[in-house]
PDB file of C-alpha atoms in Angstrom:
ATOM      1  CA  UNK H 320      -9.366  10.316  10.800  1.00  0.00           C
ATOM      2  CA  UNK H 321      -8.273  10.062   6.847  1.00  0.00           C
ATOM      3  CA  UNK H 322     -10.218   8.414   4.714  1.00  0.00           C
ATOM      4  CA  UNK H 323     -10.019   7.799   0.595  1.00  0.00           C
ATOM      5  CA  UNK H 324     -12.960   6.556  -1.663  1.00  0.00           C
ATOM      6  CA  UNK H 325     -11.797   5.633  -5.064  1.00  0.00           C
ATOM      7  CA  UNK H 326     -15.107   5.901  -7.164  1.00  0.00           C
ATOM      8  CA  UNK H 327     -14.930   2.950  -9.806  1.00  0.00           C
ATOM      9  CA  UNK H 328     -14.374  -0.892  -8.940  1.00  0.00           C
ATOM     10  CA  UNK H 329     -13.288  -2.180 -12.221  1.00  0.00           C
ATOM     11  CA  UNK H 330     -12.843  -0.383 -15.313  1.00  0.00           C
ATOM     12  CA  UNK H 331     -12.654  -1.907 -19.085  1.00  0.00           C
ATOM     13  CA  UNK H 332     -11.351  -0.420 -21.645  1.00  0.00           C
ATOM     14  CA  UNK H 333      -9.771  -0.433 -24.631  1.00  0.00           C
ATOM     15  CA  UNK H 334      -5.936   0.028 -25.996  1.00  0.00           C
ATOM     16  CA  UNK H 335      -5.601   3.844 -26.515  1.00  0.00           C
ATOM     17  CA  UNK H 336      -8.508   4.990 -25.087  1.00  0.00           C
ATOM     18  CA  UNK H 337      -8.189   8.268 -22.470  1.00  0.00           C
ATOM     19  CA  UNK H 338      -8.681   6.800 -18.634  1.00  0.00           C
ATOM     20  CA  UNK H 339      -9.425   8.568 -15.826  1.00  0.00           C
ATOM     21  CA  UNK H 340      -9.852   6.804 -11.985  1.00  0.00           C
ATOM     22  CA  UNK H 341     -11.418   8.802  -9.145  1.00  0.00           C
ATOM     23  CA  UNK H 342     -10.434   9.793  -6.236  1.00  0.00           C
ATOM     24  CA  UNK H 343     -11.883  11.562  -3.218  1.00  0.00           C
ATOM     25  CA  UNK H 344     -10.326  11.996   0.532  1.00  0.00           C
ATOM     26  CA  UNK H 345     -11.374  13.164   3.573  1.00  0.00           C
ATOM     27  CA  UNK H 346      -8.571  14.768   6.259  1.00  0.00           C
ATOM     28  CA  UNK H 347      -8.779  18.377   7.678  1.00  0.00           C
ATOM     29  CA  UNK H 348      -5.135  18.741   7.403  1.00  0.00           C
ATOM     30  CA  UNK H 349      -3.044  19.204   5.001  1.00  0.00           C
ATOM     31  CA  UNK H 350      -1.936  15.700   3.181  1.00  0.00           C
ATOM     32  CA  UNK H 351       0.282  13.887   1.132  1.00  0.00           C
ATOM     33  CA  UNK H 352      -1.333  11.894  -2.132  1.00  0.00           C
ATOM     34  CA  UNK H 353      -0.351   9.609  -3.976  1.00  0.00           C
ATOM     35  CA  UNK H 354      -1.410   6.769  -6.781  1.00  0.00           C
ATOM     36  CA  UNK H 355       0.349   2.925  -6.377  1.00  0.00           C
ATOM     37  CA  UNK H 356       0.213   0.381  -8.871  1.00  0.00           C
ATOM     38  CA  UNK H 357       0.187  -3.134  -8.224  1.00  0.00           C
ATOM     39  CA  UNK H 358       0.746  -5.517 -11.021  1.00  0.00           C
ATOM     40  CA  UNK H 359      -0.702  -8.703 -11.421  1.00  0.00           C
ATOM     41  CA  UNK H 360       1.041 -10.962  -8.846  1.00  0.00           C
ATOM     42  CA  UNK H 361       3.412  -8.222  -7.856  1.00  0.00           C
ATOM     43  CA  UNK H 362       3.461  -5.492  -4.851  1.00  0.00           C
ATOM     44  CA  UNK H 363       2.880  -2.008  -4.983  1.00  0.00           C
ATOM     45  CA  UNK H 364       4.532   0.698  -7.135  1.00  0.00           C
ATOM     46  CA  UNK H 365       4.902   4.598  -6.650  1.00  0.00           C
ATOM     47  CA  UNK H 366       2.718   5.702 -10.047  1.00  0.00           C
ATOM     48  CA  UNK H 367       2.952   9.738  -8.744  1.00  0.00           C
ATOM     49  CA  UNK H 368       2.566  11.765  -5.943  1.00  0.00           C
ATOM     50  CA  UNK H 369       1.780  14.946  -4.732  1.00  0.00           C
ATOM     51  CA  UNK H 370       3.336  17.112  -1.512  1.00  0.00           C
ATOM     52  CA  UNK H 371       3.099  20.588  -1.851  1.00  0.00           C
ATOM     53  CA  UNK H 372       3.504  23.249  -5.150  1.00  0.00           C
ATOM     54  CA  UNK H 373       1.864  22.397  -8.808  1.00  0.00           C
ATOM     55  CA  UNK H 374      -1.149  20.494  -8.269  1.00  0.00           C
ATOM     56  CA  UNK H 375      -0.694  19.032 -11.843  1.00  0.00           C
ATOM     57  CA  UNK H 376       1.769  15.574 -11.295  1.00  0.00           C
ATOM     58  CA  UNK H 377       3.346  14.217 -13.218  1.00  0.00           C
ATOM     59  CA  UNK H 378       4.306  10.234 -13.044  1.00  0.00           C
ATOM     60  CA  UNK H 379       5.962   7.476 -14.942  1.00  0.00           C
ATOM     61  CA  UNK H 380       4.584   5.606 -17.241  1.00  0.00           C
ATOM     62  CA  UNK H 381       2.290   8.694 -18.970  1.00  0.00           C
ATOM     63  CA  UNK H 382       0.142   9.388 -16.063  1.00  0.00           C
ATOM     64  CA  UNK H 383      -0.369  12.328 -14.071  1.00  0.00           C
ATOM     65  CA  UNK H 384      -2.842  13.479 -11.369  1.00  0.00           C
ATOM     66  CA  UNK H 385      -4.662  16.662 -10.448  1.00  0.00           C
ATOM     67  CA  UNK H 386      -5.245  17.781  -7.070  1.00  0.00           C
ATOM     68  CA  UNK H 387      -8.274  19.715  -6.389  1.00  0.00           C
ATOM     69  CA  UNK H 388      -8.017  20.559  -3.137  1.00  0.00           C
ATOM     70  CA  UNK H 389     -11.445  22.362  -2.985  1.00  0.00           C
ATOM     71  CA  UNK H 390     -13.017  19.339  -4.524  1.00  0.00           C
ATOM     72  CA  UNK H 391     -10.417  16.827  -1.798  1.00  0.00           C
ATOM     73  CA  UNK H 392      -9.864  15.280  -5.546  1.00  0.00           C
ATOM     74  CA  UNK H 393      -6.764  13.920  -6.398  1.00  0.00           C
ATOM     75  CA  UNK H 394      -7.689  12.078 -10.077  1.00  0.00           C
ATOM     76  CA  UNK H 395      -5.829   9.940 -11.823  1.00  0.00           C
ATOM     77  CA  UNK H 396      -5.136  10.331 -15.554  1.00  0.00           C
ATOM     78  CA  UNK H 397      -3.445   8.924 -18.843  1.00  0.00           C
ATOM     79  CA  UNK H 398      -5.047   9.778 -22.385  1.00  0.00           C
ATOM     80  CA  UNK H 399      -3.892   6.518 -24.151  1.00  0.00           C
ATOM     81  CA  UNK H 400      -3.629   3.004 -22.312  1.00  0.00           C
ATOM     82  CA  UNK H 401      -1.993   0.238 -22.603  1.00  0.00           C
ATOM     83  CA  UNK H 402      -2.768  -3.210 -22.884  1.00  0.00           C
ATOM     84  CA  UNK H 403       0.670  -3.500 -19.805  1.00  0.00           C
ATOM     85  CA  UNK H 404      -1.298  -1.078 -18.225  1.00  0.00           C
ATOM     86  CA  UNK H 405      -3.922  -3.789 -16.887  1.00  0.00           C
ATOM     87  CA  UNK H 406      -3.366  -3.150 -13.103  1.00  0.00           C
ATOM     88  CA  UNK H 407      -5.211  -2.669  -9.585  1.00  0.00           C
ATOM     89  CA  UNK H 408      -4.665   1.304  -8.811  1.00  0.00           C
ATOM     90  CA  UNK H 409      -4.545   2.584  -5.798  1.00  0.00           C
ATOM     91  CA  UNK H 410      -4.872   6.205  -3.970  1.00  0.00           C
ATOM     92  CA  UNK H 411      -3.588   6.944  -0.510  1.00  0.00           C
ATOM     93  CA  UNK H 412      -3.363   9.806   1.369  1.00  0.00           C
ATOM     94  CA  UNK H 413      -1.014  10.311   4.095  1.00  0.00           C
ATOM     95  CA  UNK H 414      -1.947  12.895   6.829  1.00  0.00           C
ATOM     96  CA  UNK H 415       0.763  12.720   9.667  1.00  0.00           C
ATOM     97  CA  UNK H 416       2.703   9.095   9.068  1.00  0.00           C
ATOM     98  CA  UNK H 417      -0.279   6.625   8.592  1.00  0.00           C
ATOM     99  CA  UNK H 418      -0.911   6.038   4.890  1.00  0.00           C
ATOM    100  CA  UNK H 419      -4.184   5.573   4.347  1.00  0.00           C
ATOM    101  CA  UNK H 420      -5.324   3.511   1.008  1.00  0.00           C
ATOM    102  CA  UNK H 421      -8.539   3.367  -1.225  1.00  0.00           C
ATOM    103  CA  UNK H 422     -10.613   0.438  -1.840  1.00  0.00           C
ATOM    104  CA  UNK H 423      -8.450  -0.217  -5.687  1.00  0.00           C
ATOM    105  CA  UNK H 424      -9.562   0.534  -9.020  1.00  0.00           C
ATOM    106  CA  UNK H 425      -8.963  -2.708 -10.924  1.00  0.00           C
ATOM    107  CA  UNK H 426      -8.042  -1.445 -14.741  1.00  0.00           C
ATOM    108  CA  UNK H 427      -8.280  -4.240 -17.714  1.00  0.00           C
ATOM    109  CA  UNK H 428      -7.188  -2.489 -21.050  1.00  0.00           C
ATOM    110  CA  UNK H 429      -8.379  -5.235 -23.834  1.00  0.00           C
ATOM    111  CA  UNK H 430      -5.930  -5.344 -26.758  1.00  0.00           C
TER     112      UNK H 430
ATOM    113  CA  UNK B1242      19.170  -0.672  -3.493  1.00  0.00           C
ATOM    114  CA  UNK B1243      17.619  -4.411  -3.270  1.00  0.00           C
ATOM    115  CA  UNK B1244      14.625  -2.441  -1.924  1.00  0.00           C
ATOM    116  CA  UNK B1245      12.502  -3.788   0.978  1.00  0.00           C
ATOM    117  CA  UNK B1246      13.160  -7.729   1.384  1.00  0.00           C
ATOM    118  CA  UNK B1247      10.406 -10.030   2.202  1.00  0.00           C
ATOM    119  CA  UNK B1248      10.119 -13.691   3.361  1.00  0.00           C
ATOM    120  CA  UNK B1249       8.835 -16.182   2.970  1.00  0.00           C
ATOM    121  CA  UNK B1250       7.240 -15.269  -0.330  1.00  0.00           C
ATOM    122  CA  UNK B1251       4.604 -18.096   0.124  1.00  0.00           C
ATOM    123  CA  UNK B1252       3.474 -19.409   3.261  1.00  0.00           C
ATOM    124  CA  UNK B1253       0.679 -22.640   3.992  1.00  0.00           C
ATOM    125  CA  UNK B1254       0.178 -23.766   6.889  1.00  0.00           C
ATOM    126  CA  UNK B1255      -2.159 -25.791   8.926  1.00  0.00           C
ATOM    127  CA  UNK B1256      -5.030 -23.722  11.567  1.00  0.00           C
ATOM    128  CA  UNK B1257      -3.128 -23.179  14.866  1.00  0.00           C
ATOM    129  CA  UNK B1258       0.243 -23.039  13.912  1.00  0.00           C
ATOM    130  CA  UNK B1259       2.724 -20.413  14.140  1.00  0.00           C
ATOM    131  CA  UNK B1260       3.462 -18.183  11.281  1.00  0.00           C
ATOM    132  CA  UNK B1261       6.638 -15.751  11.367  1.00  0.00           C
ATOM    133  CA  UNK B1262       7.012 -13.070   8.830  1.00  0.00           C
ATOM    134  CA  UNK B1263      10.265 -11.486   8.158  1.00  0.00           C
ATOM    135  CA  UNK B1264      10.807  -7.898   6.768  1.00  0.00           C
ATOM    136  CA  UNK B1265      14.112  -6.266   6.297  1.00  0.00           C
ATOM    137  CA  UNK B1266      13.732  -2.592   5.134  1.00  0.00           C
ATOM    138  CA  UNK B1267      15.660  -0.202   3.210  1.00  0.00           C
ATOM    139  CA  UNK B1268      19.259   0.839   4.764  1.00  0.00           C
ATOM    140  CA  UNK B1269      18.776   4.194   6.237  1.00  0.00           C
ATOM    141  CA  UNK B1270      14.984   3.940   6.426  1.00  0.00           C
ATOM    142  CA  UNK B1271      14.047   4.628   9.706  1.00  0.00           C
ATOM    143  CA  UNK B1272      10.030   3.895   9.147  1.00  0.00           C
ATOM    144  CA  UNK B1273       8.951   0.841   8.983  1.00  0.00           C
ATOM    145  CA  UNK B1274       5.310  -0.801   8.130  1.00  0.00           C
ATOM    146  CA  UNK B1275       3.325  -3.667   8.304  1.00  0.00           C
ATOM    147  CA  UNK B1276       0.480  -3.965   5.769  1.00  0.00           C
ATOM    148  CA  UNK B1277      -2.427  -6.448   5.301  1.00  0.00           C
ATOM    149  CA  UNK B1278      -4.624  -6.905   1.882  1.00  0.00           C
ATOM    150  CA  UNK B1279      -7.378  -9.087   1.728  1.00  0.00           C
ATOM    151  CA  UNK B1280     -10.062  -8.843  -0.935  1.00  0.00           C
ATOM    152  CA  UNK B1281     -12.751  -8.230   1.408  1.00  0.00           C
ATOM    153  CA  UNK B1282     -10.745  -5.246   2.957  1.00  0.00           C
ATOM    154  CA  UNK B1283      -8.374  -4.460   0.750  1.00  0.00           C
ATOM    155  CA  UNK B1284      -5.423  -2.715   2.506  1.00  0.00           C
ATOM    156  CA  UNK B1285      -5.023  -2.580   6.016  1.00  0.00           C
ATOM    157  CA  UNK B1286      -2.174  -0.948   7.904  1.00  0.00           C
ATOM    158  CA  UNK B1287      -1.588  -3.321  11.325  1.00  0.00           C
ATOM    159  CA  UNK B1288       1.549  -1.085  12.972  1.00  0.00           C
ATOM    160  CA  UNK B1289       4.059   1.153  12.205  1.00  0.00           C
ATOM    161  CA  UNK B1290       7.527   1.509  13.514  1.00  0.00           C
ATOM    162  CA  UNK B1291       9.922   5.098  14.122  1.00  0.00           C
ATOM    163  CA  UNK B1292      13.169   3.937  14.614  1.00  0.00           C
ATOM    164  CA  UNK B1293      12.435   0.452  15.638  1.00  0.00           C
ATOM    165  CA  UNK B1294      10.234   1.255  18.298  1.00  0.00           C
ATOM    166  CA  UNK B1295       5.671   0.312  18.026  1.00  0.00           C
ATOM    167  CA  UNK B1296       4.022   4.271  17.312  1.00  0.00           C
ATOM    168  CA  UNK B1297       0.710   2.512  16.426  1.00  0.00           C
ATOM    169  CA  UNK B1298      -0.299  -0.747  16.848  1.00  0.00           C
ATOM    170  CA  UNK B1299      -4.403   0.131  16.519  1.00  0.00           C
ATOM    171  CA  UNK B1300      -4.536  -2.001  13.495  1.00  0.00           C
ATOM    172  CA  UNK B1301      -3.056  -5.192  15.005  1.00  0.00           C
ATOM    173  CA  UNK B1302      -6.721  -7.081  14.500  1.00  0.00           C
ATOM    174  CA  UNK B1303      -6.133  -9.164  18.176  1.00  0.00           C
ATOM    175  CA  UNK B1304      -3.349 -10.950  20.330  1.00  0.00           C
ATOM    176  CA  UNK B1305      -2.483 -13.413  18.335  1.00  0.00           C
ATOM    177  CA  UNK B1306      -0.525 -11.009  16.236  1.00  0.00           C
ATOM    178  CA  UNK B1307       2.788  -9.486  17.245  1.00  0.00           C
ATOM    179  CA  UNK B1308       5.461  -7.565  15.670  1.00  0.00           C
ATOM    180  CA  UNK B1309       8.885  -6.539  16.792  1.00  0.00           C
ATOM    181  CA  UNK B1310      11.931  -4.716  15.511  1.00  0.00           C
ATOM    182  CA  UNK B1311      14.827  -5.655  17.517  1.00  0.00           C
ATOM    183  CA  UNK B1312      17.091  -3.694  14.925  1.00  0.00           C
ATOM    184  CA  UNK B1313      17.016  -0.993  12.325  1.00  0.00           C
ATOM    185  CA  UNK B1314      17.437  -4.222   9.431  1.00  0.00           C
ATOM    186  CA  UNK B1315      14.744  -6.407  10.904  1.00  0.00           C
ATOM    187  CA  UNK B1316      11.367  -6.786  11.462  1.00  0.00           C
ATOM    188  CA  UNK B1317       8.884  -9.864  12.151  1.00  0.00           C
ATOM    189  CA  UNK B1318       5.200 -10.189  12.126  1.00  0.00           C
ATOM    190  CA  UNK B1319       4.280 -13.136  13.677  1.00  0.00           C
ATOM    191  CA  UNK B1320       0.831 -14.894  14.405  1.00  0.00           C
ATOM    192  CA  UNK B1321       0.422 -17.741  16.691  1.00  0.00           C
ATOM    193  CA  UNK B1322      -2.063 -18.999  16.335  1.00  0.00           C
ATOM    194  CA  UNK B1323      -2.877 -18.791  12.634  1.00  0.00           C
ATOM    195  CA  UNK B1324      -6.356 -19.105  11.667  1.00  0.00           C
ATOM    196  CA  UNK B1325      -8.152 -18.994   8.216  1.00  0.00           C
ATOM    197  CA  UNK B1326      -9.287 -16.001   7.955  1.00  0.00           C
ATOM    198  CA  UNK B1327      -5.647 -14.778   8.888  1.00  0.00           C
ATOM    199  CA  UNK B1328      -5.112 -15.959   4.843  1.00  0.00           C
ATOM    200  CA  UNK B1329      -3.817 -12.827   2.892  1.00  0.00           C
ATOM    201  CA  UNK B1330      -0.995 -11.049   1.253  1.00  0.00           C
ATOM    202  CA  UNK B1331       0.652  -9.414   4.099  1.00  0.00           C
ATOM    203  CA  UNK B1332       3.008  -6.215   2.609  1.00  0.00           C
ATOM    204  CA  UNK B1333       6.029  -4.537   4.764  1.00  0.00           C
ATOM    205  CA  UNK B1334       6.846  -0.778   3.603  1.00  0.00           C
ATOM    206  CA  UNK B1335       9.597   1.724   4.447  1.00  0.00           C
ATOM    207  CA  UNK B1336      10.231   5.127   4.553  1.00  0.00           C
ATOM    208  CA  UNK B1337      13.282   7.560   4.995  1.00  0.00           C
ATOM    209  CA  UNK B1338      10.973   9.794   7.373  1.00  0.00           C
ATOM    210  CA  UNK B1339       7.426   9.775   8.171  1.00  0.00           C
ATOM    211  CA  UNK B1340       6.790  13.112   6.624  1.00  0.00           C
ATOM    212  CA  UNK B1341       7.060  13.832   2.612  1.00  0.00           C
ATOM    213  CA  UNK B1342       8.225  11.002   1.611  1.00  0.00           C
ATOM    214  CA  UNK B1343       6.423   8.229   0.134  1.00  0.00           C
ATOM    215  CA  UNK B1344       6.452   4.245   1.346  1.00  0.00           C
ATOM    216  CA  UNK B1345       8.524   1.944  -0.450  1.00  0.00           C
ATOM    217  CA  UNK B1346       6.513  -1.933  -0.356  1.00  0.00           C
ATOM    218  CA  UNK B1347       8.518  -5.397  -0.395  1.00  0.00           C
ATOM    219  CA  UNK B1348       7.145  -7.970  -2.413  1.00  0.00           C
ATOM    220  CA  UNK B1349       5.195  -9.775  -0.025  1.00  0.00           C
ATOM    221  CA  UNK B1350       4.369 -12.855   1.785  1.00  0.00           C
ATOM    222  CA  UNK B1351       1.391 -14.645   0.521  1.00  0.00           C
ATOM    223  CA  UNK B1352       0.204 -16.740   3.589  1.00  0.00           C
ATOM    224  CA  UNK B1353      -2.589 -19.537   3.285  1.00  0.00           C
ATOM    225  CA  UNK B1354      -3.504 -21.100   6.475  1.00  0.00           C
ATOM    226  CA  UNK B1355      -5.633 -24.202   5.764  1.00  0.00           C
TER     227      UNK B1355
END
């Protein structure tokens, strides 16, 4: 069975500082990644994801993700927030169809 | 693309009624999912369709919830009969394919049941 443990709860920080959200999974095979957004009061967003090739990805919005697949990491990144970037993040991994999602990282960037 | 299409987008009802959800996916997507998020359990996948027939239903929490997809533009969730602790934002998702592609979520339907 998959499994993904996103390592913070709720992060605060400030406009422009550097953010970075863990991620660990846990699936023999090989897997899909990816990072969703979800907006206050809205549903969930494609922020990145990785399938095969460069394990650098890169997203909308300024972020990008590194997967470690030694490590089963798959880390979210952006170097300078936003205050619009105050959002629940999410990791997933998808080993055959069955997308698999992390507890959420809930992000408040104070202006 | 309108993307998926939920409704309703808010739902309260009373203990014991019925509660239908309605999902209508992405033309061409042949994958379809149900998804519930609570805050206790954040997000739970309860079945997933391949071209509009049940692959996995394991997450389906007990009877009183039941999906179909009579057609490749339709789905329903239902729940009869609703109790409390059914309360949550329940998400449908769709896919072109099951493999390398990613999910695309509808909106939602927010569903109280008092």
């Amino acid at each position: 069975a998959q499994s993904v443990s996103q390592h913070n709860h709720h992060v605060i920080l400030s406009e422009a500082a550097s953010l970075e959200l863990g991620c660990n999974y846990s699936y023999g095979g090989t897997v899909n990644l990816f990072w969703y957004v979800q907006y206050p009061g809205q549903h969930l967003q494609l922020l990145l994801k990785y399938f095969s090739g460069d394990p650098l990805v890169k997203g909308i919005k300024g972020f990008e993700a590194e997967f470690i697949k030694s490590k089963f990491s798959f880390n979210l990144r952006k170097p300078s927030v936003q205050w619009s970037d105050t959002a629940e993040y999410f990791c997933a991994v998808k080993g055959d169809y069955k997308l698999s999602f992390g507890a959420g990282t809930t992000v408040t960037v104070r202006a | 693309d309108a993307g998926v299409i939920q409704s309703p987008r808010h739902e309260v009802t009373e203990m014991g009624q019925e509660v239908t959800l309605r999902c209508k996916p992405i033309s061409g997507h042949n994958s379809l999912f149900w998804y519930r998020q609570t805050m206790m359990r954040g997000l739970e996948l309860l079945i997933y369709f391949n071209n509009n027939v049940p692959i996995d239903d394991s997450g389906m929490p007990e009877d009183r919830f039941s999906a179909k997809m009579p057609n490749a533009s339709f789905s329903t969730l239902k729940i009869q009969p609703s109790e409390p602790r059914d309360s949550a934002v329940y998400f449908c998702a769709s896919s072109p394919r099951t493999s390398d592609y990613e999910q695309y979520f509808g909106p939602g339907t927010r569903l109280t049941v008092t």
